[in-house]
Amino acid sequence: MTEHGDGLLRALGRVEPSRPAVLEAAREALWSAVAAEMLATRPPGDSRRGKAAGPEHEHRRRDGPGS
Amino acid sequence: MDTDDAMLIERSVRGRPDAFVEVVRRHDSAVHAFLARRAGRQAADDLLGEVWLRAFAARGGYDPARAGARPWLYGIARNVLRAHWSARPDPAGVAGRESADPWDEVVDRLDSAAQVQTLVSALRALPVTERDALLLVAWEQLTPAEAAVVLGVPQGTVRSRLHRARSALRPLLEET
């Protein structure tokens, strides 16, 4: 294909940048699944909120939905 | 990149599911654009979360030899799009695909509208398998090897589909 043809093809696939709110909403759905799995895999008798509950987890979670 | 996608996915399988969120952060704009190019922005907005849920559920089967997860994620996004289209009231896809087709609005923004219309017509006339291969390379900038991962076919198959697609489009583009 010609260089011009490739350029047209690329132009055809150009889209506006994704909106941050949309990306956040999709991550929120993922976080729900992550949280459910963390709770489900908590060892018997473990009273912590989740297997990965700790400073690093809390730091990551602050970047999640609702932040 | 300090940690590649494969390492994060492996970590997410081995007791740290939250590690998967970092993978998503790296690729969410690209996957959203992948969806928007094929189904329009509104559908992309609606379907992105479904892609992440499916990817999260399927991460145990990720091939750790592949450092970058983007082709794998595009493959999942492609499956989500197929399910989306097949669930429409018009499963033949004629009316549904046309109404969700983002190309018309793109055409309006381009100067060389006549050439673009010719190209769109030619793309629509291609077999779906050839068009998919061509657009993965042209739009997503994937290598044929990466496109093969998305499509779940051997690399040689992608190369021959690309060759046929380019051969079909070349005369049309050279005429305009």
PDB file of N, CA and C in Angstrom, chain B residues 7-97:
ATOM      1  N   MET B   7       4.945 -10.309  35.012  1.00  0.00           N
ATOM      2  CA  MET B   7       5.292 -10.445  36.437  1.00  0.00           C
ATOM      3  C   MET B   7       4.132  -9.975  37.320  1.00  0.00           C
ATOM      4  N   LEU B   8       3.506  -8.875  36.905  1.00  0.00           N
ATOM      5  CA  LEU B   8       2.367  -8.374  37.691  1.00  0.00           C
ATOM      6  C   LEU B   8       1.206  -9.361  37.666  1.00  0.00           C
ATOM      7  N   ILE B   9       0.968  -9.940  36.502  1.00  0.00           N
ATOM      8  CA  ILE B   9      -0.140 -10.900  36.397  1.00  0.00           C
ATOM      9  C   ILE B   9       0.163 -12.133  37.245  1.00  0.00           C
ATOM     10  N   GLU B  10       1.405 -12.570  37.183  1.00  0.00           N
ATOM     11  CA  GLU B  10       1.814 -13.718  38.000  1.00  0.00           C
ATOM     12  C   GLU B  10       1.598 -13.412  39.488  1.00  0.00           C
ATOM     13  N   ARG B  11       1.989 -12.203  39.890  1.00  0.00           N
ATOM     14  CA  ARG B  11       1.809 -11.804  41.287  1.00  0.00           C
ATOM     15  C   ARG B  11       0.315 -11.780  41.650  1.00  0.00           C
ATOM     16  N   SER B  12      -0.484 -11.314  40.695  1.00  0.00           N
ATOM     17  CA  SER B  12      -1.931 -11.212  40.971  1.00  0.00           C
ATOM     18  C   SER B  12      -2.573 -12.593  41.131  1.00  0.00           C
ATOM     19  N   VAL B  13      -1.980 -13.579  40.464  1.00  0.00           N
ATOM     20  CA  VAL B  13      -2.496 -14.954  40.580  1.00  0.00           C
ATOM     21  C   VAL B  13      -2.064 -15.557  41.910  1.00  0.00           C
ATOM     22  N   ARG B  14      -0.875 -15.162  42.381  1.00  0.00           N
ATOM     23  CA  ARG B  14      -0.308 -15.759  43.599  1.00  0.00           C
ATOM     24  C   ARG B  14      -0.572 -14.900  44.836  1.00  0.00           C
ATOM     25  N   GLY B  15      -1.836 -14.624  45.073  1.00  0.00           N
ATOM     26  CA  GLY B  15      -2.216 -14.020  46.344  1.00  0.00           C
ATOM     27  C   GLY B  15      -2.246 -12.510  46.399  1.00  0.00           C
ATOM     28  N   ARG B  16      -1.884 -11.840  45.308  1.00  0.00           N
ATOM     29  CA  ARG B  16      -1.960 -10.375  45.304  1.00  0.00           C
ATOM     30  C   ARG B  16      -2.813  -9.913  44.129  1.00  0.00           C
ATOM     31  N   PRO B  17      -4.121 -10.183  44.177  1.00  0.00           N
ATOM     32  CA  PRO B  17      -4.966  -9.807  43.029  1.00  0.00           C
ATOM     33  C   PRO B  17      -4.926  -8.334  42.691  1.00  0.00           C
ATOM     34  N   ASP B  18      -4.612  -7.491  43.680  1.00  0.00           N
ATOM     35  CA  ASP B  18      -4.569  -6.054  43.411  1.00  0.00           C
ATOM     36  C   ASP B  18      -3.444  -5.670  42.447  1.00  0.00           C
ATOM     37  N   ALA B  19      -2.461  -6.550  42.290  1.00  0.00           N
ATOM     38  CA  ALA B  19      -1.376  -6.255  41.335  1.00  0.00           C
ATOM     39  C   ALA B  19      -1.918  -6.139  39.907  1.00  0.00           C
ATOM     40  N   PHE B  20      -3.043  -6.754  39.659  1.00  0.00           N
ATOM     41  CA  PHE B  20      -3.624  -6.702  38.309  1.00  0.00           C
ATOM     42  C   PHE B  20      -4.077  -5.286  37.947  1.00  0.00           C
ATOM     43  N   VAL B  21      -4.383  -4.489  38.947  1.00  0.00           N
ATOM     44  CA  VAL B  21      -4.860  -3.123  38.674  1.00  0.00           C
ATOM     45  C   VAL B  21      -3.770  -2.294  37.985  1.00  0.00           C
ATOM     46  N   GLU B  22      -2.532  -2.563  38.320  1.00  0.00           N
ATOM     47  CA  GLU B  22      -1.436  -1.838  37.665  1.00  0.00           C
ATOM     48  C   GLU B  22      -1.368  -2.186  36.167  1.00  0.00           C
ATOM     49  N   VAL B  23      -1.643  -3.431  35.852  1.00  0.00           N
ATOM     50  CA  VAL B  23      -1.686  -3.832  34.435  1.00  0.00           C
ATOM     51  C   VAL B  23      -2.766  -3.024  33.712  1.00  0.00           C
ATOM     52  N   VAL B  24      -3.899  -2.915  34.366  1.00  0.00           N
ATOM     53  CA  VAL B  24      -5.012  -2.164  33.773  1.00  0.00           C
ATOM     54  C   VAL B  24      -4.641  -0.690  33.576  1.00  0.00           C
ATOM     55  N   ARG B  25      -3.998  -0.123  34.563  1.00  0.00           N
ATOM     56  CA  ARG B  25      -3.579   1.288  34.448  1.00  0.00           C
ATOM     57  C   ARG B  25      -2.702   1.502  33.220  1.00  0.00           C
ATOM     58  N   ARG B  26      -1.853   0.566  32.943  1.00  0.00           N
ATOM     59  CA  ARG B  26      -0.911   0.712  31.825  1.00  0.00           C
ATOM     60  C   ARG B  26      -1.609   0.690  30.472  1.00  0.00           C
ATOM     61  N   HIS B  27      -2.723  -0.009  30.394  1.00  0.00           N
ATOM     62  CA  HIS B  27      -3.307  -0.262  29.073  1.00  0.00           C
ATOM     63  C   HIS B  27      -4.734   0.258  28.911  1.00  0.00           C
ATOM     64  N   ASP B  28      -5.283   0.923  29.916  1.00  0.00           N
ATOM     65  CA  ASP B  28      -6.707   1.228  29.808  1.00  0.00           C
ATOM     66  C   ASP B  28      -7.043   2.186  28.671  1.00  0.00           C
ATOM     67  N   SER B  29      -6.207   3.194  28.439  1.00  0.00           N
ATOM     68  CA  SER B  29      -6.497   4.128  27.336  1.00  0.00           C
ATOM     69  C   SER B  29      -6.424   3.414  25.991  1.00  0.00           C
ATOM     70  N   ALA B  30      -5.434   2.562  25.839  1.00  0.00           N
ATOM     71  CA  ALA B  30      -5.263   1.853  24.561  1.00  0.00           C
ATOM     72  C   ALA B  30      -6.433   0.903  24.312  1.00  0.00           C
ATOM     73  N   VAL B  31      -6.876   0.213  25.345  1.00  0.00           N
ATOM     74  CA  VAL B  31      -7.982  -0.733  25.167  1.00  0.00           C
ATOM     75  C   VAL B  31      -9.286   0.028  24.901  1.00  0.00           C
ATOM     76  N   HIS B  32      -9.454   1.153  25.579  1.00  0.00           N
ATOM     77  CA  HIS B  32     -10.651   1.960  25.306  1.00  0.00           C
ATOM     78  C   HIS B  32     -10.642   2.447  23.851  1.00  0.00           C
ATOM     79  N   ALA B  33      -9.491   2.890  23.376  1.00  0.00           N
ATOM     80  CA  ALA B  33      -9.397   3.347  21.983  1.00  0.00           C
ATOM     81  C   ALA B  33      -9.667   2.189  21.015  1.00  0.00           C
ATOM     82  N   PHE B  34      -9.157   1.006  21.353  1.00  0.00           N
ATOM     83  CA  PHE B  34      -9.414  -0.187  20.531  1.00  0.00           C
ATOM     84  C   PHE B  34     -10.927  -0.401  20.376  1.00  0.00           C
ATOM     85  N   LEU B  35     -11.638  -0.310  21.490  1.00  0.00           N
ATOM     86  CA  LEU B  35     -13.091  -0.496  21.463  1.00  0.00           C
ATOM     87  C   LEU B  35     -13.766   0.635  20.689  1.00  0.00           C
ATOM     88  N   ALA B  36     -13.323   1.864  20.933  1.00  0.00           N
ATOM     89  CA  ALA B  36     -13.972   3.029  20.306  1.00  0.00           C
ATOM     90  C   ALA B  36     -13.796   3.023  18.795  1.00  0.00           C
ATOM     91  N   ARG B  37     -12.643   2.589  18.340  1.00  0.00           N
ATOM     92  CA  ARG B  37     -12.406   2.547  16.891  1.00  0.00           C
ATOM     93  C   ARG B  37     -13.365   1.586  16.189  1.00  0.00           C
ATOM     94  N   ARG B  38     -13.775   0.576  16.897  1.00  0.00           N
ATOM     95  CA  ARG B  38     -14.584  -0.478  16.282  1.00  0.00           C
ATOM     96  C   ARG B  38     -16.068  -0.377  16.594  1.00  0.00           C
ATOM     97  N   ALA B  39     -16.410   0.251  17.698  1.00  0.00           N
ATOM     98  CA  ALA B  39     -17.830   0.252  18.088  1.00  0.00           C
ATOM     99  C   ALA B  39     -18.343   1.636  18.469  1.00  0.00           C
ATOM    100  N   GLY B  40     -17.483   2.651  18.425  1.00  0.00           N
ATOM    101  CA  GLY B  40     -17.902   3.988  18.811  1.00  0.00           C
ATOM    102  C   GLY B  40     -17.627   4.248  20.293  1.00  0.00           C
ATOM    103  N   ARG B  41     -17.618   5.527  20.638  1.00  0.00           N
ATOM    104  CA  ARG B  41     -17.213   5.910  22.004  1.00  0.00           C
ATOM    105  C   ARG B  41     -18.197   5.431  23.066  1.00  0.00           C
ATOM    106  N   GLN B  42     -19.486   5.543  22.769  1.00  0.00           N
ATOM    107  CA  GLN B  42     -20.472   5.181  23.792  1.00  0.00           C
ATOM    108  C   GLN B  42     -20.345   3.697  24.160  1.00  0.00           C
ATOM    109  N   ALA B  43     -20.234   2.862  23.136  1.00  0.00           N
ATOM    110  CA  ALA B  43     -20.098   1.423  23.405  1.00  0.00           C
ATOM    111  C   ALA B  43     -18.782   1.149  24.121  1.00  0.00           C
ATOM    112  N   ALA B  44     -17.731   1.862  23.744  1.00  0.00           N
ATOM    113  CA  ALA B  44     -16.435   1.666  24.405  1.00  0.00           C
ATOM    114  C   ALA B  44     -16.538   2.000  25.888  1.00  0.00           C
ATOM    115  N   ASP B  45     -17.223   3.105  26.178  1.00  0.00           N
ATOM    116  CA  ASP B  45     -17.417   3.484  27.590  1.00  0.00           C
ATOM    117  C   ASP B  45     -18.133   2.370  28.354  1.00  0.00           C
ATOM    118  N   ASP B  46     -19.126   1.804  27.706  1.00  0.00           N
ATOM    119  CA  ASP B  46     -19.942   0.777  28.370  1.00  0.00           C
ATOM    120  C   ASP B  46     -19.212  -0.556  28.526  1.00  0.00           C
ATOM    121  N   LEU B  47     -18.329  -0.868  27.595  1.00  0.00           N
ATOM    122  CA  LEU B  47     -17.741  -2.215  27.545  1.00  0.00           C
ATOM    123  C   LEU B  47     -16.382  -2.341  28.238  1.00  0.00           C
ATOM    124  N   LEU B  48     -15.752  -1.225  28.535  1.00  0.00           N
ATOM    125  CA  LEU B  48     -14.392  -1.306  29.075  1.00  0.00           C
ATOM    126  C   LEU B  48     -14.334  -2.101  30.388  1.00  0.00           C
ATOM    127  N   GLY B  49     -15.281  -1.852  31.276  1.00  0.00           N
ATOM    128  CA  GLY B  49     -15.293  -2.578  32.551  1.00  0.00           C
ATOM    129  C   GLY B  49     -15.444  -4.078  32.351  1.00  0.00           C
ATOM    130  N   GLU B  50     -16.239  -4.455  31.358  1.00  0.00           N
ATOM    131  CA  GLU B  50     -16.420  -5.883  31.053  1.00  0.00           C
ATOM    132  C   GLU B  50     -15.096  -6.515  30.598  1.00  0.00           C
ATOM    133  N   VAL B  51     -14.323  -5.754  29.848  1.00  0.00           N
ATOM    134  CA  VAL B  51     -13.018  -6.272  29.416  1.00  0.00           C
ATOM    135  C   VAL B  51     -12.137  -6.556  30.630  1.00  0.00           C
ATOM    136  N   TRP B  52     -12.119  -5.628  31.578  1.00  0.00           N
ATOM    137  CA  TRP B  52     -11.252  -5.837  32.760  1.00  0.00           C
ATOM    138  C   TRP B  52     -11.722  -7.020  33.591  1.00  0.00           C
ATOM    139  N   LEU B  53     -13.030  -7.173  33.716  1.00  0.00           N
ATOM    140  CA  LEU B  53     -13.533  -8.299  34.510  1.00  0.00           C
ATOM    141  C   LEU B  53     -13.183  -9.634  33.846  1.00  0.00           C
ATOM    142  N   ARG B  54     -13.336  -9.675  32.543  1.00  0.00           N
ATOM    143  CA  ARG B  54     -12.989 -10.924  31.842  1.00  0.00           C
ATOM    144  C   ARG B  54     -11.490 -11.196  31.919  1.00  0.00           C
ATOM    145  N   ALA B  55     -10.709 -10.156  31.772  1.00  0.00           N
ATOM    146  CA  ALA B  55      -9.253 -10.341  31.825  1.00  0.00           C
ATOM    147  C   ALA B  55      -8.834 -10.814  33.222  1.00  0.00           C
ATOM    148  N   PHE B  56      -9.418 -10.217  34.232  1.00  0.00           N
ATOM    149  CA  PHE B  56      -9.086 -10.596  35.612  1.00  0.00           C
ATOM    150  C   PHE B  56      -9.444 -12.068  35.852  1.00  0.00           C
ATOM    151  N   ALA B  57     -10.608 -12.464  35.363  1.00  0.00           N
ATOM    152  CA  ALA B  57     -11.045 -13.856  35.560  1.00  0.00           C
ATOM    153  C   ALA B  57     -10.162 -14.838  34.789  1.00  0.00           C
ATOM    154  N   ALA B  58      -9.591 -14.373  33.673  1.00  0.00           N
ATOM    155  CA  ALA B  58      -8.826 -15.279  32.803  1.00  0.00           C
ATOM    156  C   ALA B  58      -7.324 -15.209  33.047  1.00  0.00           C
ATOM    157  N   ARG B  59      -6.881 -14.414  34.011  1.00  0.00           N
ATOM    158  CA  ARG B  59      -5.444 -14.146  34.133  1.00  0.00           C
ATOM    159  C   ARG B  59      -4.630 -15.386  34.473  1.00  0.00           C
ATOM    160  N   GLY B  60      -5.266 -16.383  35.073  1.00  0.00           N
ATOM    161  CA  GLY B  60      -4.553 -17.621  35.402  1.00  0.00           C
ATOM    162  C   GLY B  60      -4.030 -18.337  34.174  1.00  0.00           C
ATOM    163  N   GLY B  61      -4.621 -18.058  33.025  1.00  0.00           N
ATOM    164  CA  GLY B  61      -4.180 -18.695  31.791  1.00  0.00           C
ATOM    165  C   GLY B  61      -3.218 -17.853  30.984  1.00  0.00           C
ATOM    166  N   TYR B  62      -2.768 -16.741  31.561  1.00  0.00           N
ATOM    167  CA  TYR B  62      -1.861 -15.857  30.812  1.00  0.00           C
ATOM    168  C   TYR B  62      -0.511 -16.545  30.598  1.00  0.00           C
ATOM    169  N   ASP B  63       0.008 -16.404  29.385  1.00  0.00           N
ATOM    170  CA  ASP B  63       1.304 -17.002  29.044  1.00  0.00           C
ATOM    171  C   ASP B  63       2.433 -16.106  29.584  1.00  0.00           C
ATOM    172  N   PRO B  64       3.153 -16.561  30.615  1.00  0.00           N
ATOM    173  CA  PRO B  64       4.171 -15.692  31.232  1.00  0.00           C
ATOM    174  C   PRO B  64       5.350 -15.387  30.308  1.00  0.00           C
ATOM    175  N   ALA B  65       5.431 -16.096  29.205  1.00  0.00           N
ATOM    176  CA  ALA B  65       6.513 -15.803  28.256  1.00  0.00           C
ATOM    177  C   ALA B  65       6.266 -14.480  27.525  1.00  0.00           C
ATOM    178  N   ARG B  66       5.046 -14.002  27.582  1.00  0.00           N
ATOM    179  CA  ARG B  66       4.726 -12.728  26.915  1.00  0.00           C
ATOM    180  C   ARG B  66       4.822 -11.603  27.936  1.00  0.00           C
ATOM    181  N   ALA B  67       5.871 -10.808  27.821  1.00  0.00           N
ATOM    182  CA  ALA B  67       6.108  -9.752  28.810  1.00  0.00           C
ATOM    183  C   ALA B  67       5.013  -8.687  28.778  1.00  0.00           C
ATOM    184  N   GLY B  68       4.570  -8.329  27.591  1.00  0.00           N
ATOM    185  CA  GLY B  68       3.555  -7.283  27.456  1.00  0.00           C
ATOM    186  C   GLY B  68       2.171  -7.883  27.271  1.00  0.00           C
ATOM    187  N   ALA B  69       1.204  -7.343  28.011  1.00  0.00           N
ATOM    188  CA  ALA B  69      -0.144  -7.942  28.003  1.00  0.00           C
ATOM    189  C   ALA B  69      -1.072  -7.334  26.955  1.00  0.00           C
ATOM    190  N   ARG B  70      -0.642  -6.290  26.260  1.00  0.00           N
ATOM    191  CA  ARG B  70      -1.602  -5.579  25.409  1.00  0.00           C
ATOM    192  C   ARG B  70      -2.260  -6.467  24.349  1.00  0.00           C
ATOM    193  N   PRO B  71      -1.510  -7.281  23.606  1.00  0.00           N
ATOM    194  CA  PRO B  71      -2.189  -8.125  22.617  1.00  0.00           C
ATOM    195  C   PRO B  71      -3.213  -9.061  23.259  1.00  0.00           C
ATOM    196  N   TRP B  72      -2.871  -9.601  24.402  1.00  0.00           N
ATOM    197  CA  TRP B  72      -3.810 -10.481  25.122  1.00  0.00           C
ATOM    198  C   TRP B  72      -5.068  -9.698  25.503  1.00  0.00           C
ATOM    199  N   LEU B  73      -4.895  -8.480  25.966  1.00  0.00           N
ATOM    200  CA  LEU B  73      -6.052  -7.662  26.350  1.00  0.00           C
ATOM    201  C   LEU B  73      -6.891  -7.293  25.127  1.00  0.00           C
ATOM    202  N   TYR B  74      -6.244  -7.013  24.011  1.00  0.00           N
ATOM    203  CA  TYR B  74      -7.004  -6.740  22.784  1.00  0.00           C
ATOM    204  C   TYR B  74      -7.808  -7.968  22.368  1.00  0.00           C
ATOM    205  N   GLY B  75      -7.245  -9.141  22.565  1.00  0.00           N
ATOM    206  CA  GLY B  75      -7.981 -10.360  22.231  1.00  0.00           C
ATOM    207  C   GLY B  75      -9.248 -10.491  23.076  1.00  0.00           C
ATOM    208  N   ILE B  76      -9.132 -10.150  24.344  1.00  0.00           N
ATOM    209  CA  ILE B  76     -10.304 -10.195  25.223  1.00  0.00           C
ATOM    210  C   ILE B  76     -11.301  -9.113  24.811  1.00  0.00           C
ATOM    211  N   ALA B  77     -10.796  -7.923  24.499  1.00  0.00           N
ATOM    212  CA  ALA B  77     -11.691  -6.836  24.053  1.00  0.00           C
ATOM    213  C   ALA B  77     -12.428  -7.246  22.778  1.00  0.00           C
ATOM    214  N   ARG B  78     -11.751  -7.937  21.917  1.00  0.00           N
ATOM    215  CA  ARG B  78     -12.374  -8.403  20.668  1.00  0.00           C
ATOM    216  C   ARG B  78     -13.519  -9.368  20.972  1.00  0.00           C
ATOM    217  N   ASN B  79     -13.301 -10.256  21.935  1.00  0.00           N
ATOM    218  CA  ASN B  79     -14.367 -11.185  22.324  1.00  0.00           C
ATOM    219  C   ASN B  79     -15.549 -10.451  22.954  1.00  0.00           C
ATOM    220  N   VAL B  80     -15.245  -9.436  23.737  1.00  0.00           N
ATOM    221  CA  VAL B  80     -16.324  -8.643  24.351  1.00  0.00           C
ATOM    222  C   VAL B  80     -17.131  -7.929  23.262  1.00  0.00           C
ATOM    223  N   LEU B  81     -16.457  -7.414  22.258  1.00  0.00           N
ATOM    224  CA  LEU B  81     -17.163  -6.756  21.145  1.00  0.00           C
ATOM    225  C   LEU B  81     -18.058  -7.753  20.403  1.00  0.00           C
ATOM    226  N   ARG B  82     -17.538  -8.932  20.181  1.00  0.00           N
ATOM    227  CA  ARG B  82     -18.337  -9.951  19.473  1.00  0.00           C
ATOM    228  C   ARG B  82     -19.600 -10.273  20.264  1.00  0.00           C
ATOM    229  N   ALA B  83     -19.441 -10.439  21.571  1.00  0.00           N
ATOM    230  CA  ALA B  83     -20.611 -10.740  22.414  1.00  0.00           C
ATOM    231  C   ALA B  83     -21.591  -9.576  22.380  1.00  0.00           C
ATOM    232  N   HIS B  84     -21.054  -8.366  22.395  1.00  0.00           N
ATOM    233  CA  HIS B  84     -21.885  -7.162  22.354  1.00  0.00           C
ATOM    234  C   HIS B  84     -22.689  -7.125  21.068  1.00  0.00           C
ATOM    235  N   TRP B  85     -22.034  -7.400  19.956  1.00  0.00           N
ATOM    236  CA  TRP B  85     -22.733  -7.352  18.671  1.00  0.00           C
ATOM    237  C   TRP B  85     -23.723  -8.510  18.535  1.00  0.00           C
ATOM    238  N   SER B  86     -23.358  -9.660  19.040  1.00  0.00           N
ATOM    239  CA  SER B  86     -24.250 -10.804  18.865  1.00  0.00           C
ATOM    240  C   SER B  86     -25.485 -10.689  19.751  1.00  0.00           C
ATOM    241  N   ALA B  87     -25.399  -9.871  20.794  1.00  0.00           N
ATOM    242  CA  ALA B  87     -26.546  -9.695  21.685  1.00  0.00           C
ATOM    243  C   ALA B  87     -27.530  -8.663  21.161  1.00  0.00           C
ATOM    244  N   ARG B  88     -27.171  -8.008  20.077  1.00  0.00           N
ATOM    245  CA  ARG B  88     -28.069  -6.978  19.540  1.00  0.00           C
ATOM    246  C   ARG B  88     -29.301  -7.623  18.918  1.00  0.00           C
ATOM    247  N   PRO B  89     -30.397  -6.851  18.805  1.00  0.00           N
ATOM    248  CA  PRO B  89     -31.632  -7.404  18.219  1.00  0.00           C
ATOM    249  C   PRO B  89     -31.435  -7.861  16.776  1.00  0.00           C
ATOM    250  N   ASP B  90     -30.491  -7.236  16.071  1.00  0.00           N
ATOM    251  CA  ASP B  90     -30.238  -7.619  14.690  1.00  0.00           C
ATOM    252  C   ASP B  90     -28.940  -8.401  14.654  1.00  0.00           C
ATOM    253  N   PRO B  91     -28.990  -9.728  14.889  1.00  0.00           N
ATOM    254  CA  PRO B  91     -27.751 -10.501  14.976  1.00  0.00           C
ATOM    255  C   PRO B  91     -27.001 -10.578  13.665  1.00  0.00           C
ATOM    256  N   ALA B  92     -27.699 -10.345  12.555  1.00  0.00           N
ATOM    257  CA  ALA B  92     -26.996 -10.342  11.273  1.00  0.00           C
ATOM    258  C   ALA B  92     -26.027  -9.175  11.225  1.00  0.00           C
ATOM    259  N   GLY B  93     -26.297  -8.184  12.059  1.00  0.00           N
ATOM    260  CA  GLY B  93     -25.328  -7.113  12.212  1.00  0.00           C
ATOM    261  C   GLY B  93     -25.418  -6.008  11.192  1.00  0.00           C
ATOM    262  N   VAL B  94     -26.305  -6.131  10.241  1.00  0.00           N
ATOM    263  CA  VAL B  94     -26.313  -5.110   9.192  1.00  0.00           C
ATOM    264  C   VAL B  94     -26.710  -3.760   9.768  1.00  0.00           C
ATOM    265  N   ALA B  95     -27.908  -3.701  10.338  1.00  0.00           N
ATOM    266  CA  ALA B  95     -28.336  -2.414  10.887  1.00  0.00           C
ATOM    267  C   ALA B  95     -27.522  -2.054  12.124  1.00  0.00           C
ATOM    268  N   GLY B  96     -27.314  -3.043  12.990  1.00  0.00           N
ATOM    269  CA  GLY B  96     -26.608  -2.765  14.234  1.00  0.00           C
ATOM    270  C   GLY B  96     -25.184  -2.305  14.006  1.00  0.00           C
ATOM    271  N   ARG B  97     -24.480  -3.006  13.129  1.00  0.00           N
ATOM    272  CA  ARG B  97     -23.093  -2.627  12.888  1.00  0.00           C
ATOM    273  C   ARG B  97     -23.005  -1.256  12.252  1.00  0.00           C
TER     274      ARG B  97
END
